[in-house]
Amino acid sequence: MEGMQEKPQESSSFAPGSEEPTDSGRGSEVLPPEESEGCARPLETTPKKLCGYLSKFGGKGPIRGWKSRWFFYDENKCHLYYSRTAQDANPLDSIDLSSAVFDCKADAEEGTFEIKTPGRIITLKATTKQVMLYWLQQLQMKRWEFHNSPPAPSATLDAALAGNGPTLRLELEQEEAELEEFLCPVKTPTGLVGVAAALQPAPAMPLALQNISLKHLGTEIQNTMYNIRGNKQSQGTGHRPPGEDSPLIGEPQREEQPSPPDPSAPGKGPADSLKPTLKSSLTANLIQKAKRQNNTFPLFAEGLTRNRTAQEKALALEQQVLMLTKELKSQKELVRILHKALEAAQQEKRASSAYLAAAEDKDRLELVRHKVRQIADLGRRVEALEQEREILTQTASLLEQQVQELQQHVQLLMEKNQAKQQVICMLSEKVTQDFLHPPNQPPEPSDAADRDFLSQQEKMEHLKDDIEAYRTQNHFLNSEIHQVTKIWRRVAEKEKALLMKCAYLQAKNCQVESKYLAGLRRLQEAVGNEASECSELLRQLIQEALQWEASDASADGVELSPISEYDEYGFLTVPNYEVEDLKLLAKIQALEVRSHHLLAHEAVERPLRDRWAALGELTPSVELKQLLRAGVSCEHRPRVWRWLVHLRVQHLQAPGRYQELLSRGQACKHPAARQIELDLNRTFPNNKHFTCPTSSFPDKLRRVLLAFSWQNPSIGYCQGLNRLAAIALLVLDEEESAFWCLVAIVETIMPADYYSKTLTASQVDQRVLQDLLSEKLPRLMAHLGQHRVDLSFITFNWFLVVFADSLISNILLQVWDAFLYEGTKVLFRYALAIFKYNEEEILRLQDSLEIYQYLRFFTKTICNSGKLRNIAFNDMNPFPMKQLQQLRTVHRERLEAELRELEQFKAEYLETRASLVPVVPEGCTSEDEGEA
């Protein structure tokens, strides 16, 4: 790369980029790598062009092979164009380098490398290894420049360059410094790349036709016609009409034509000026040819202006003659092929014309018979050729057998030679020993040892060359992997930034729509049941809002974080309210869920997922406690829950215990089996895993509940256990793990008698919650007390099933994450947080019936899990466990005293009832008397 600074005269003679569009945002704002190198000369303003001749492998059939092509790089599109010669006006094709990778193989032919794009693999070959490495390094840097150059509009191009120039130069210098760690910069091969290569003749090919691209035959013909037209223009004397002076393809060149002779000039007739005319015509021919070649060169807008000596001019003319001679041969071959195609078409046309011109059917039939005879003749010829091909195939197989025999013979000779080499080595060792310990009469020296030493030395040289080739390949591939990885990371960062921006805008859109629907709901409540035009319009707007979906708004819109009908655990994301007034509320809730999901996905969920992935082995700690309060990501939740359950029940677990309980249940029917069957169909009607007829979850749930009924006979089964076991099944997906999770909750986390027939501990917790609400939320409790609202009707089920069926699934599982680790204290925290979250809404209600209706579904309106979690674990502090235990003790004593008093009242009533003699009223008969 340093070498491109060694020939400044090459870039100073041209105006690169003058033909490039002025509205481009890439071509002129990125500095080329060879100018940004720290070890090279200072940066220049004019970037140098990457161009030169390479051999490209392609073609089909007999003309498949290496073809000489002129390659030049377009900085605007990051494309590598190629044509047959440097003077062609139109390129044959291009290679997109923006998504390409480069490769060179050490075992391939020298100078061969590959450009791999998503659609194809292009194999190229340079004249030397140095040229190959130069092209690879330059292509790498061009690709890096393209990916790191920010697009800027043409109107602000200078400002963008002024602002981004130093940053881009610094980035390119850093990238080149990093690439130099892998592979040293390659100097520019003199005369093989760049502008100097355009002055050289195209590399010669064995066959002129082999270098023609039949795939792009139209482009080849256009370039040929353009070159021929340019030759005629350079040979003319200006007597053609002006309309012929403009080329077929390219820019007008009238200003480059030689001035026609002035017929009115005195003293110079045609005869007198013949020799000067011929001489001036030849000079004009050379000038016009040079100008035409330079103006048709796709990279440069101005011609070559370097002064040449007579020797250089003669050399250039000889090269042009050779080039034109080869081009003429290829054009003649192309014309011959076209003539053959034309003759075949004309014969077909004559036969068709004769068939159509025939007056009678007999003549037409005779023509058809003639064609049939020709077809039969061709068929016989084809059969003969097939037979000949079979003979040749047999001959080839025989030759292959002979080759195999010869190879076997060569192998035997090689083995024999190897054995001889071993003998020679032994003799060499013996000779060495004789030299060290010479006998009385030393033998004559032998040349075998010298020959063996030379052969071994030659092998070592070959091995050194191979090692050097592999080292070069390894260095280049390391640099390629390094740069492609950096490009991929940059693209991933850009994609991530765009996705976050789109998610933010989509969340804002959902929030706006939610506010719109909330406004409609407020208007609906204000209007009431009044029949008017406003109420009818409001009804239509609500109906449209309920039916409209964001995905229907744009057919080609991209859904970044789709909120499907069910979440990953099978719960409905939108509650299915049957009441018409609540459907609008469900729509508002769905939009809020989507909004919070989009905003929290990148900002919260991804960092939390990374923290869980980096946590490693689970051990009780403060960090784990904070992570569990923040919630466990879906992919880590089963592993974390199994560890938490094992932490709770490791003293109860025994191998084969679950299977033993199942066997006991099959042998004998448990009394609670009937109630379990009744509750199976009532478990999570909003979850597809328990409502689908083909799902296996109901059967798993039945087995888990039956096993627990045998595990804990004192409880057997209590309504609410089905929901606890169902949550464990949905997360853990294993019956035995779900069974032990249920055991952990009932027997280790919850207080004793929580699920007994009297539900004593459950009632105690409800009274404790009342005290905590009075302490933490006094305004709310005063408001509820004023309207005589008993919260235990709402909150009793919260504690019994750990908020199942109350909170939306993602918040519910976050509550369980902390609950399995910290215990029942989490239930009180979240119960207080739920009322605090909706305190203002409840205080706004002034009727007990409205309050009860709102409390029936208000937990489903909570969508912001972060806000709820912050209230539970921050706003509710201080929340000492000692206070909770004291309140439980006090209320348990009171409740037990009340229960004893009730039992005493019951016993007294039964005694009084038993002491009374039943009296039959007059006119009434007993059942026995009636039957008699």
PDB file of N, CA and C in Angstrom, residues 71-105:
ATOM      1  N   PHE A  71     -10.173  -4.601 -14.824  1.00  0.00           N
ATOM      2  CA  PHE A  71     -10.976  -4.362 -13.630  1.00  0.00           C
ATOM      3  C   PHE A  71     -10.748  -2.940 -13.140  1.00  0.00           C
ATOM      4  N   PHE A  72     -11.823  -2.275 -12.715  1.00  0.00           N
ATOM      5  CA  PHE A  72     -11.708  -0.956 -12.119  1.00  0.00           C
ATOM      6  C   PHE A  72     -12.788  -0.810 -11.052  1.00  0.00           C
ATOM      7  N   TYR A  73     -12.427  -0.114  -9.984  1.00  0.00           N
ATOM      8  CA  TYR A  73     -13.277  -0.012  -8.794  1.00  0.00           C
ATOM      9  C   TYR A  73     -14.074   1.287  -8.820  1.00  0.00           C
ATOM     10  N   ASP A  74     -15.375   1.184  -8.489  1.00  0.00           N
ATOM     11  CA  ASP A  74     -16.265   2.342  -8.397  1.00  0.00           C
ATOM     12  C   ASP A  74     -16.537   2.619  -6.921  1.00  0.00           C
ATOM     13  N   GLU A  75     -16.038   3.752  -6.426  1.00  0.00           N
ATOM     14  CA  GLU A  75     -16.175   4.069  -5.006  1.00  0.00           C
ATOM     15  C   GLU A  75     -17.599   4.441  -4.621  1.00  0.00           C
ATOM     16  N   ASN A  76     -18.408   4.896  -5.591  1.00  0.00           N
ATOM     17  CA  ASN A  76     -19.773   5.311  -5.261  1.00  0.00           C
ATOM     18  C   ASN A  76     -20.634   4.130  -4.846  1.00  0.00           C
ATOM     19  N   LYS A  77     -20.463   2.986  -5.518  1.00  0.00           N
ATOM     20  CA  LYS A  77     -21.323   1.829  -5.279  1.00  0.00           C
ATOM     21  C   LYS A  77     -20.597   0.673  -4.615  1.00  0.00           C
ATOM     22  N   CYS A  78     -19.295   0.805  -4.413  1.00  0.00           N
ATOM     23  CA  CYS A  78     -18.476  -0.298  -3.886  1.00  0.00           C
ATOM     24  C   CYS A  78     -18.596  -1.519  -4.796  1.00  0.00           C
ATOM     25  N   HIS A  79     -18.516  -1.273  -6.095  1.00  0.00           N
ATOM     26  CA  HIS A  79     -18.588  -2.331  -7.096  1.00  0.00           C
ATOM     27  C   HIS A  79     -17.253  -2.399  -7.839  1.00  0.00           C
ATOM     28  N   LEU A  80     -16.865  -3.603  -8.199  1.00  0.00           N
ATOM     29  CA  LEU A  80     -15.674  -3.824  -9.011  1.00  0.00           C
ATOM     30  C   LEU A  80     -16.143  -4.200 -10.412  1.00  0.00           C
ATOM     31  N   TYR A  81     -16.023  -3.259 -11.357  1.00  0.00           N
ATOM     32  CA  TYR A  81     -16.459  -3.477 -12.736  1.00  0.00           C
ATOM     33  C   TYR A  81     -15.327  -4.115 -13.530  1.00  0.00           C
ATOM     34  N   TYR A  82     -15.698  -4.829 -14.596  1.00  0.00           N
ATOM     35  CA  TYR A  82     -14.674  -5.389 -15.467  1.00  0.00           C
ATOM     36  C   TYR A  82     -15.173  -5.387 -16.906  1.00  0.00           C
ATOM     37  N   SER A  83     -14.208  -5.185 -17.822  1.00  0.00           N
ATOM     38  CA  SER A  83     -14.463  -5.210 -19.257  1.00  0.00           C
ATOM     39  C   SER A  83     -13.315  -5.957 -19.929  1.00  0.00           C
ATOM     40  N   ARG A  84     -13.411  -6.135 -21.251  1.00  0.00           N
ATOM     41  CA  ARG A  84     -12.385  -6.927 -21.931  1.00  0.00           C
ATOM     42  C   ARG A  84     -11.078  -6.160 -22.046  1.00  0.00           C
ATOM     43  N   THR A  85     -11.168  -4.875 -22.348  1.00  0.00           N
ATOM     44  CA  THR A  85      -9.964  -4.044 -22.427  1.00  0.00           C
ATOM     45  C   THR A  85     -10.227  -2.740 -21.684  1.00  0.00           C
ATOM     46  N   ALA A  86      -9.165  -1.987 -21.474  1.00  0.00           N
ATOM     47  CA  ALA A  86      -9.299  -0.708 -20.782  1.00  0.00           C
ATOM     48  C   ALA A  86      -9.989   0.336 -21.634  1.00  0.00           C
ATOM     49  N   GLN A  87     -10.064   0.114 -22.963  1.00  0.00           N
ATOM     50  CA  GLN A  87     -10.654   1.094 -23.855  1.00  0.00           C
ATOM     51  C   GLN A  87     -12.137   0.855 -24.101  1.00  0.00           C
ATOM     52  N   ASP A  88     -12.705  -0.223 -23.574  1.00  0.00           N
ATOM     53  CA  ASP A  88     -14.125  -0.518 -23.790  1.00  0.00           C
ATOM     54  C   ASP A  88     -14.978   0.528 -23.086  1.00  0.00           C
ATOM     55  N   ALA A  89     -16.076   0.917 -23.763  1.00  0.00           N
ATOM     56  CA  ALA A  89     -16.946   1.951 -23.205  1.00  0.00           C
ATOM     57  C   ALA A  89     -17.877   1.399 -22.147  1.00  0.00           C
ATOM     58  N   ASN A  90     -18.353   0.175 -22.317  1.00  0.00           N
ATOM     59  CA  ASN A  90     -19.325  -0.408 -21.395  1.00  0.00           C
ATOM     60  C   ASN A  90     -18.707  -1.594 -20.670  1.00  0.00           C
ATOM     61  N   PRO A  91     -18.855  -1.673 -19.354  1.00  0.00           N
ATOM     62  CA  PRO A  91     -18.345  -2.855 -18.638  1.00  0.00           C
ATOM     63  C   PRO A  91     -19.208  -4.085 -18.915  1.00  0.00           C
ATOM     64  N   LEU A  92     -18.587  -5.245 -18.852  1.00  0.00           N
ATOM     65  CA  LEU A  92     -19.323  -6.500 -19.058  1.00  0.00           C
ATOM     66  C   LEU A  92     -20.188  -6.835 -17.853  1.00  0.00           C
ATOM     67  N   ASP A  93     -19.679  -6.642 -16.680  1.00  0.00           N
ATOM     68  CA  ASP A  93     -20.423  -6.992 -15.466  1.00  0.00           C
ATOM     69  C   ASP A  93     -19.720  -6.327 -14.277  1.00  0.00           C
ATOM     70  N   SER A  94     -20.250  -6.519 -13.102  1.00  0.00           N
ATOM     71  CA  SER A  94     -19.662  -5.941 -11.897  1.00  0.00           C
ATOM     72  C   SER A  94     -19.775  -6.931 -10.745  1.00  0.00           C
ATOM     73  N   ILE A  95     -18.986  -6.703  -9.700  1.00  0.00           N
ATOM     74  CA  ILE A  95     -18.967  -7.534  -8.491  1.00  0.00           C
ATOM     75  C   ILE A  95     -19.245  -6.617  -7.310  1.00  0.00           C
ATOM     76  N   ASP A  96     -20.261  -6.944  -6.536  1.00  0.00           N
ATOM     77  CA  ASP A  96     -20.611  -6.158  -5.360  1.00  0.00           C
ATOM     78  C   ASP A  96     -19.679  -6.539  -4.207  1.00  0.00           C
ATOM     79  N   LEU A  97     -18.830  -5.593  -3.804  1.00  0.00           N
ATOM     80  CA  LEU A  97     -17.849  -5.854  -2.755  1.00  0.00           C
ATOM     81  C   LEU A  97     -18.373  -5.546  -1.358  1.00  0.00           C
ATOM     82  N   SER A  98     -19.538  -4.891  -1.250  1.00  0.00           N
ATOM     83  CA  SER A  98     -20.021  -4.489   0.072  1.00  0.00           C
ATOM     84  C   SER A  98     -20.338  -5.685   0.951  1.00  0.00           C
ATOM     85  N   SER A  99     -20.771  -6.795   0.335  1.00  0.00           N
ATOM     86  CA  SER A  99     -21.090  -8.000   1.114  1.00  0.00           C
ATOM     87  C   SER A  99     -20.198  -9.172   0.719  1.00  0.00           C
ATOM     88  N   ALA A 100     -19.044  -8.894   0.146  1.00  0.00           N
ATOM     89  CA  ALA A 100     -18.155  -9.950  -0.330  1.00  0.00           C
ATOM     90  C   ALA A 100     -17.044 -10.211   0.673  1.00  0.00           C
ATOM     91  N   VAL A 101     -16.499 -11.426   0.595  1.00  0.00           N
ATOM     92  CA  VAL A 101     -15.306 -11.780   1.362  1.00  0.00           C
ATOM     93  C   VAL A 101     -14.257 -12.288   0.380  1.00  0.00           C
ATOM     94  N   PHE A 102     -12.996 -12.198   0.794  1.00  0.00           N
ATOM     95  CA  PHE A 102     -11.878 -12.529  -0.084  1.00  0.00           C
ATOM     96  C   PHE A 102     -11.114 -13.713   0.488  1.00  0.00           C
ATOM     97  N   ASP A 103     -10.563 -14.525  -0.420  1.00  0.00           N
ATOM     98  CA  ASP A 103      -9.868 -15.737   0.008  1.00  0.00           C
ATOM     99  C   ASP A 103      -8.744 -16.028  -0.970  1.00  0.00           C
ATOM    100  N   CYS A 104      -7.649 -16.526  -0.446  1.00  0.00           N
ATOM    101  CA  CYS A 104      -6.546 -16.993  -1.289  1.00  0.00           C
ATOM    102  C   CYS A 104      -6.088 -18.340  -0.739  1.00  0.00           C
ATOM    103  N   LYS A 105      -5.826 -19.271  -1.613  1.00  0.00           N
ATOM    104  CA  LYS A 105      -5.457 -20.630  -1.223  1.00  0.00           C
ATOM    105  C   LYS A 105      -3.976 -20.856  -1.533  1.00  0.00           C
TER     106      LYS A 105
END
